[in-house]
Short mmCIF file of C-alpha atoms in Angstrom, two decimals:
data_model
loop_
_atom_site.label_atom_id
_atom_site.label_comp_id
_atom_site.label_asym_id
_atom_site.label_seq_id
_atom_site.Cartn_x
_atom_site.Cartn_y
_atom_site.Cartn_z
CA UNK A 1 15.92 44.22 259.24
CA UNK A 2 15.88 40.29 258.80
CA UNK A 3 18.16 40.43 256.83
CA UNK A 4 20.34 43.38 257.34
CA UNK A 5 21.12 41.33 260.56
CA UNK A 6 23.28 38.57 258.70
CA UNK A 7 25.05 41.52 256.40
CA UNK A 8 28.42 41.86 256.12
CA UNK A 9 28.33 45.52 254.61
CA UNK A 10 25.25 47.42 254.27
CA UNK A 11 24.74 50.67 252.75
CA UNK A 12 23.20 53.16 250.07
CA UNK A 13 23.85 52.58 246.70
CA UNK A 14 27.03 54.38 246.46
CA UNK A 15 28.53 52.74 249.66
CA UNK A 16 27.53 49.37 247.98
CA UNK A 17 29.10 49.76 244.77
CA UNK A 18 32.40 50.69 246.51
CA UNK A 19 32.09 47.71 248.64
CA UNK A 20 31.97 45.44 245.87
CA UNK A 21 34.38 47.27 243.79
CA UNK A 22 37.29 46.73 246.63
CA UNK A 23 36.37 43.60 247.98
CA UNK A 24 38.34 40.81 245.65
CA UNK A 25 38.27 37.98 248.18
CA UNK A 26 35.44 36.61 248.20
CA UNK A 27 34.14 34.15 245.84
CA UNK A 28 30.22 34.74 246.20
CA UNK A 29 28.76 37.98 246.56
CA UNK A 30 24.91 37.44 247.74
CA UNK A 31 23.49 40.83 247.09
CA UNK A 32 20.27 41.34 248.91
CA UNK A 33 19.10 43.85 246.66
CA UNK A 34 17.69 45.17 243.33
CA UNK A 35 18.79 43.79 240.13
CA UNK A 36 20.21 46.91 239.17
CA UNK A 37 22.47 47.08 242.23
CA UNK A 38 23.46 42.90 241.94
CA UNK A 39 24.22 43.95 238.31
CA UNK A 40 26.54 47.13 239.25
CA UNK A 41 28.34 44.50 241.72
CA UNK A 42 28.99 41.85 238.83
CA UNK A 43 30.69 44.98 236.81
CA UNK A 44 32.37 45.90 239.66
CA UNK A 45 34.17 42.67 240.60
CA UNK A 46 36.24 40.36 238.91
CA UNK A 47 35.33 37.43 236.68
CA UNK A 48 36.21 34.47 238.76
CA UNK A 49 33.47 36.40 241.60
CA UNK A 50 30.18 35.04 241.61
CA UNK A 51 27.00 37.88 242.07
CA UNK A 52 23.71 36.18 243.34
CA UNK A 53 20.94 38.03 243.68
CA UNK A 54 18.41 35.47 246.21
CA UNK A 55 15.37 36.57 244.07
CA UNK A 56 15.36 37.78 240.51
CA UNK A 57 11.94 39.20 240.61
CA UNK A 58 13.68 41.76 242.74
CA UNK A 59 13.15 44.65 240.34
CA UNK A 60 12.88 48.49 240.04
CA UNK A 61 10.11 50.10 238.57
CA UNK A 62 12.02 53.58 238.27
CA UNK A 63 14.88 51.67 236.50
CA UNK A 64 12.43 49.70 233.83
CA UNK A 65 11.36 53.38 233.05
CA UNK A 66 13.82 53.89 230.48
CA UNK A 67 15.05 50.96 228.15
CA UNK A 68 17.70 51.46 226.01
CA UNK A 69 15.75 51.34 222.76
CA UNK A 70 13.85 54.24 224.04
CA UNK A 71 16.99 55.68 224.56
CA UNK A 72 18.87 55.68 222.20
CA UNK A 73 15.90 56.79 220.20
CA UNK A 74 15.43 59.70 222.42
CA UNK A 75 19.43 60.77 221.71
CA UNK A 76 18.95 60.55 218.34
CA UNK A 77 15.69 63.42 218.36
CA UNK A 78 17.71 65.37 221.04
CA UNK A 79 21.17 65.65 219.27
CA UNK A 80 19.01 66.92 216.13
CA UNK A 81 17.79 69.78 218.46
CA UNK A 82 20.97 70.35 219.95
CA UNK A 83 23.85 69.04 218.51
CA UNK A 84 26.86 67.94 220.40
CA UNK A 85 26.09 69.86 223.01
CA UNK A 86 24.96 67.06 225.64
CA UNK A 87 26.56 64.81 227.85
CA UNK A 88 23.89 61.80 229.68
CA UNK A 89 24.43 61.38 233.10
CA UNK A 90 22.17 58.17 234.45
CA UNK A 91 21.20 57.52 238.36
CA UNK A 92 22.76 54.48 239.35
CA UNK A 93 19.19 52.65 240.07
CA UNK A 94 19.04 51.93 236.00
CA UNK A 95 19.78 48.89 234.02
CA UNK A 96 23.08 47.75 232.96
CA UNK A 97 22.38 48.85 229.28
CA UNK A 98 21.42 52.37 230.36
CA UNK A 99 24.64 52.77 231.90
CA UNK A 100 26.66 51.65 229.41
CA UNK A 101 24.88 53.96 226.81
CA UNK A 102 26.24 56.70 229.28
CA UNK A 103 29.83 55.08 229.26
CA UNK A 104 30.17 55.52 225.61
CA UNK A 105 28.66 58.85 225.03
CA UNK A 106 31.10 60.13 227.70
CA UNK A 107 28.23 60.37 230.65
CA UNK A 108 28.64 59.16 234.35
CA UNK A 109 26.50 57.35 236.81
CA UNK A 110 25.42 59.18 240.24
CA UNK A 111 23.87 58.29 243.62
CA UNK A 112 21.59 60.43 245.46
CA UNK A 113 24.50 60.96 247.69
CA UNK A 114 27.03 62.09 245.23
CA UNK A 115 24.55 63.72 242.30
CA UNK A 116 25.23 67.73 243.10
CA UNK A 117 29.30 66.83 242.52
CA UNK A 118 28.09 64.95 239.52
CA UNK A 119 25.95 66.98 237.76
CA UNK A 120 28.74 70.09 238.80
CA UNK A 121 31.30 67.75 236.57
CA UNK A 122 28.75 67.02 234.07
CA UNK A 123 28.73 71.19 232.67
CA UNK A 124 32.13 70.97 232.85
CA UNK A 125 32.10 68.73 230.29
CA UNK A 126 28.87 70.11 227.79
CA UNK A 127 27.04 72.93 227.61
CA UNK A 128 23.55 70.23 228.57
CA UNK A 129 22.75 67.92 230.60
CA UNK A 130 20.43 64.62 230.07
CA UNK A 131 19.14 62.90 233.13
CA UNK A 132 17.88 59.37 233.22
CA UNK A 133 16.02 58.08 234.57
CA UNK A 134 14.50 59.95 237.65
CA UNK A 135 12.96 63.36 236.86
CA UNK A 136 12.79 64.31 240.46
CA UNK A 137 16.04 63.45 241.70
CA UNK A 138 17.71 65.23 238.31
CA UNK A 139 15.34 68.63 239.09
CA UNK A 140 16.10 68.87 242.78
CA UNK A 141 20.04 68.55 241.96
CA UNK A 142 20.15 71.09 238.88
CA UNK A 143 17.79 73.68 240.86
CA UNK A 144 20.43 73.08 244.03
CA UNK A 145 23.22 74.26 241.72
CA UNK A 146 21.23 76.98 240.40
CA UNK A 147 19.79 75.83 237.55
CA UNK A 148 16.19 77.35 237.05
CA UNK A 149 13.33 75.42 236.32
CA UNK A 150 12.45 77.32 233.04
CA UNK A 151 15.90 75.98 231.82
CA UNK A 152 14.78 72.34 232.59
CA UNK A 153 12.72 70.49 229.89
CA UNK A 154 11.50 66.82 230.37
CA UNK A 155 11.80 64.26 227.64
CA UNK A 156 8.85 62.03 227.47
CA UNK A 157 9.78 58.20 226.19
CA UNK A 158 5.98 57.53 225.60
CA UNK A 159 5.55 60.35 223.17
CA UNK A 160 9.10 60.75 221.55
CA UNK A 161 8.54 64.36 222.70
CA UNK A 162 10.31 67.33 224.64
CA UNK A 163 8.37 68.97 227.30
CA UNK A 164 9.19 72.83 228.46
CA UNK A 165 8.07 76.10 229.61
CA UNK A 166 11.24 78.77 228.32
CA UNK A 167 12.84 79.43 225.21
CA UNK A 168 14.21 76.24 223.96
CA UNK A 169 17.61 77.93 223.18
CA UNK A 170 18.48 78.12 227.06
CA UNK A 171 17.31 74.51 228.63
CA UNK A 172 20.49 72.94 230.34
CA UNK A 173 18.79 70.07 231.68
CA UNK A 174 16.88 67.47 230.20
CA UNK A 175 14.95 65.31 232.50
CA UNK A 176 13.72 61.80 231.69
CA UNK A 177 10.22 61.24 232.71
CA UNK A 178 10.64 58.52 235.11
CA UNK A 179 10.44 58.36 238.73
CA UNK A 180 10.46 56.26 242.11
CA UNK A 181 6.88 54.35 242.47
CA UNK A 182 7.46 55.03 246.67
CA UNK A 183 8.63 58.23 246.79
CA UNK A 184 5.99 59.57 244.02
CA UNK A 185 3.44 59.02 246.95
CA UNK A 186 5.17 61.80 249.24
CA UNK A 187 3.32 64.74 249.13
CA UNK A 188 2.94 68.71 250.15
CA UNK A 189 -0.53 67.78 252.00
CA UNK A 190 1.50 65.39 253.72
CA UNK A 191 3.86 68.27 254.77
CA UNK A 192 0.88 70.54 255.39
CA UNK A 193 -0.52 68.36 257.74
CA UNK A 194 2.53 67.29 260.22
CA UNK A 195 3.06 70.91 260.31
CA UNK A 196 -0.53 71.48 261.41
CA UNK A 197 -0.34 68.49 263.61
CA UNK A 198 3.60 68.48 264.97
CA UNK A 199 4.90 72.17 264.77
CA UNK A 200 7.99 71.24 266.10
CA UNK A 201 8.72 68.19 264.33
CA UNK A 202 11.64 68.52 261.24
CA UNK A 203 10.70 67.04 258.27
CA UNK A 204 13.43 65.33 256.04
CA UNK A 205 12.80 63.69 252.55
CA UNK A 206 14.93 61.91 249.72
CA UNK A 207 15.58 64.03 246.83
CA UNK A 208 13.59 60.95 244.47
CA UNK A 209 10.48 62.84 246.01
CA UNK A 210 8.82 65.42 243.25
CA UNK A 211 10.47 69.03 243.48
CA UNK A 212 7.53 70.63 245.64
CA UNK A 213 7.90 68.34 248.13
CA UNK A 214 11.78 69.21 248.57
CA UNK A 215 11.35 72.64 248.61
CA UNK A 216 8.49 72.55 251.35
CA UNK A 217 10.87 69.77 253.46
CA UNK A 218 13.46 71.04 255.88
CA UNK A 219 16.01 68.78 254.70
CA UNK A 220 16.77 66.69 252.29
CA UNK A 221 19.06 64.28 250.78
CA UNK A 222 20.57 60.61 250.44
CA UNK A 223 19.81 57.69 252.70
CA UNK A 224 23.24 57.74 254.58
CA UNK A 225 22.11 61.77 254.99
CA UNK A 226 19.10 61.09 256.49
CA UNK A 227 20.31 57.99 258.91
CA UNK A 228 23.19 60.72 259.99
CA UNK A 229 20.85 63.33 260.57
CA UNK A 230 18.77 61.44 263.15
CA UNK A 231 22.14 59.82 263.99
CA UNK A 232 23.22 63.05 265.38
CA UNK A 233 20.40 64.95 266.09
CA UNK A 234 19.55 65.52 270.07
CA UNK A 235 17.82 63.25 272.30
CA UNK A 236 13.93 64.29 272.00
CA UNK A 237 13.75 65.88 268.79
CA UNK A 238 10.81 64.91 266.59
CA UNK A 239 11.24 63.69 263.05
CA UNK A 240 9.15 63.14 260.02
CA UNK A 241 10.94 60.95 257.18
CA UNK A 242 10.10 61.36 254.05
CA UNK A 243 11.22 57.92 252.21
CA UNK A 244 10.60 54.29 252.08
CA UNK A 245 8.94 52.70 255.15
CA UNK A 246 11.39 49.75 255.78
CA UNK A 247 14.26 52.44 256.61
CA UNK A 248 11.96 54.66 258.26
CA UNK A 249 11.04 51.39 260.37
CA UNK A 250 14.82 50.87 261.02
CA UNK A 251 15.77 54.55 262.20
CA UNK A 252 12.73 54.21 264.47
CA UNK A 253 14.36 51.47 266.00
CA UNK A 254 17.86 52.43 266.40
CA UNK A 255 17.12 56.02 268.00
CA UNK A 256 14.14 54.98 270.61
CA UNK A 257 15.32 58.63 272.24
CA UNK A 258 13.57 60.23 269.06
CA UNK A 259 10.26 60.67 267.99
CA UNK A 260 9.92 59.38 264.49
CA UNK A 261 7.28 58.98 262.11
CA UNK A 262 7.05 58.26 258.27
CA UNK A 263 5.70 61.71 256.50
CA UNK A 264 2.79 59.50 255.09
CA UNK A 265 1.32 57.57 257.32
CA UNK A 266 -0.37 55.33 255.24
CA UNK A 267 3.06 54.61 253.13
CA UNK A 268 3.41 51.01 252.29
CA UNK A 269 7.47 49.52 251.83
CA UNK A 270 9.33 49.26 248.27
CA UNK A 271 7.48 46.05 247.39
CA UNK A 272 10.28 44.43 244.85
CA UNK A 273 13.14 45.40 247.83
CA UNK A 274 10.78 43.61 250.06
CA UNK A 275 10.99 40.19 247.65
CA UNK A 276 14.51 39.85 249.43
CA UNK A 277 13.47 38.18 252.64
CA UNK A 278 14.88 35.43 255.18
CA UNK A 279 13.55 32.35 253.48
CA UNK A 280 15.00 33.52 249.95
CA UNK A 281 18.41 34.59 251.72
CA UNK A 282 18.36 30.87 253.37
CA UNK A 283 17.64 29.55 250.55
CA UNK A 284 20.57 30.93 248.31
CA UNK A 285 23.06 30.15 251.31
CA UNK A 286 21.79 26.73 251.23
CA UNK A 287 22.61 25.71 247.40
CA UNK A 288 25.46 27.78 247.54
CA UNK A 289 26.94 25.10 249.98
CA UNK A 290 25.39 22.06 248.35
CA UNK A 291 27.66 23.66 245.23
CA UNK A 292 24.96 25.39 243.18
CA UNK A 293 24.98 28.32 241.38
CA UNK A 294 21.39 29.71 240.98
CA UNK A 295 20.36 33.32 240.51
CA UNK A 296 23.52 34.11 238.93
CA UNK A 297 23.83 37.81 237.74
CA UNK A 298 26.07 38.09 235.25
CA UNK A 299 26.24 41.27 232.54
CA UNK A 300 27.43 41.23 228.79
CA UNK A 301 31.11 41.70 228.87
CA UNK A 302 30.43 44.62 225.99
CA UNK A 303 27.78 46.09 227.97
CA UNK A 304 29.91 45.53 231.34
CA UNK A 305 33.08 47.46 229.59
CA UNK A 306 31.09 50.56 228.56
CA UNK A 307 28.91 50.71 231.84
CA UNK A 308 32.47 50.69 233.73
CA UNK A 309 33.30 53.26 232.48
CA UNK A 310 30.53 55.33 233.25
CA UNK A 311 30.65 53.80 236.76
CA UNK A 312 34.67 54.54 236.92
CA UNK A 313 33.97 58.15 236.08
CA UNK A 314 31.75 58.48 239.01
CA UNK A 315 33.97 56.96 241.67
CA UNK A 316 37.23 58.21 240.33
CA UNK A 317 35.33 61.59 242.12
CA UNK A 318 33.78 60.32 245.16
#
């Protein structure tokens, strides 16, 4: 919240990369963020823009879960099982590389908020779907749409092998084994137990938590779905959140008419989001106007071309 106070625009991942892909004026973008997300900003705006990012240690475990050597090894194994038959679609928190690989194998990027219309576009496309890098946030959308999870299989980059329960034949869905180090620590006990505890209290997660969670949740879905939710919920209703603490922490404040707890109550905050606090924001403002350029993001123009792509297909729909 430190910092969200001096924001100009704040917002999920998908609000953020159509904030920086409209806004041409301004000459420095200081993206208090991930790397991933300062990198989708340098794609996004033009060349004479400057993307900072106040820390680069600001990292994303789930995104360093696939690399694009393992990736493109990974294609090469799949399209001997099944041909040209799949089409990659890669969750926007993912590096640079990964999304280019998706830009010029005629793939996509999604958000959380936008991955059912995504992954609905995807089929029309290919007959399969491959889904880096978040396992859980790929299941939860597929099984929305229908998809069972006998027709999901999950690629494992540690083995170089394909992991599933039904007839090989009919899997639609392949799921990178990767995941969200926060949301990971959400579980059904956790569920079990403010349902024991708080009967009346609705509990709403992020779709990064694992499948079981979801389906034992009440709701679930993006960020800007869960801050509208308890945005327009009543006065007095009672709310367990299933997602990282710093939000949680946030909505707690905003909607003192609410009772509001994290789902785990020993959850601890996104610790590389957390690297982005006042004194590296002061910092960065501070050598910007002394006429320094430090912590400058700035993406292969090969790389940024291909990724663009992949990023154009998505908001060309959103």
């Amino acid at each position: 919240d430190e910092v969200v106070q001096f924001s100009d625009a704040a917002g999920d991942s998908l609000q953020l990369a159509q904030v920086a892909a409209s806004n041409k004026d301004a000459k420095y973008i200081v993206f208090c963020g991930v790397h991933f997300m300062a990198e989708t900003a340098d794609m996004l705006t033009t060349d004479d823009q400057v993307v900072i990012l106040p820390d680069m240690r600001a990292g994303c475990s789930m995104a360093d879960m696939a690399d694009i050597e393992q990736t493109e090894r990974a294609w090469k194994e799949l399209t001997k099982l099944f041909g040209d038959t799949m089409i990659p679609l890669t969750y926007v928190n993912s590096t640079a590389a990964i999304k280019a690989f998706c830009g010029r194998n005629g793939g996509a990027t999604v958000t959380s908020s936008n991955a059912k219309q995504m992954v609905s576009w995807a089929f029309t496309q290919k007959e399969r779907l491959v889904f880096l890098p978040d396992q859980h946030l790929g299941r939860n959308t597929a099984y929305d749409l229908g998809i069972q999870l006998d027709k999901m299989a999950v690629w494992d980059p540690h083995t170089d092998s394909l992991e599933y329960d039904g007839d090989i034949e009919e899997i639609q869905v392949i799921l990178w084994k990767g995941h969200c180090s926060v949301h990971q620590n959400f579980t059904v006990k956790n569920i079990e137990s403010v349902r024991k505890n708080h009967p009346d209290m609705n509990i709403i997660v992020h779709p990064e938590c694992c499948y079981e969670v979801v389906d034992a949740s009440d709701y679930a879905g993006s960020t800007k779905y869960i801050i509208d939710m308890i945005e327009s919920a009543p006065s007095g209703s009672k709310w367990a959140i299933g997602t990282e603490m710093n939000l949680v922490n946030r909505i707690i404040q905003q909607h003192p008419d609410k009772e509001i707890v994290s789902l785990n109550p020993f959850m601890c905050p996104c610790l590389t989001m957390n690297r982005i606090d006042l004194p590296h924001l002061l910092w960065t403002l501070e050598t910007i106007e002394r006429g320094e350029e430090i912590n400058v993001i700035s993406v292969d123009k090969q790389v940024t071309a291909e990724a663009v792509l992949a990023l154009n297909r998505m908001l060309e729909r959103v």
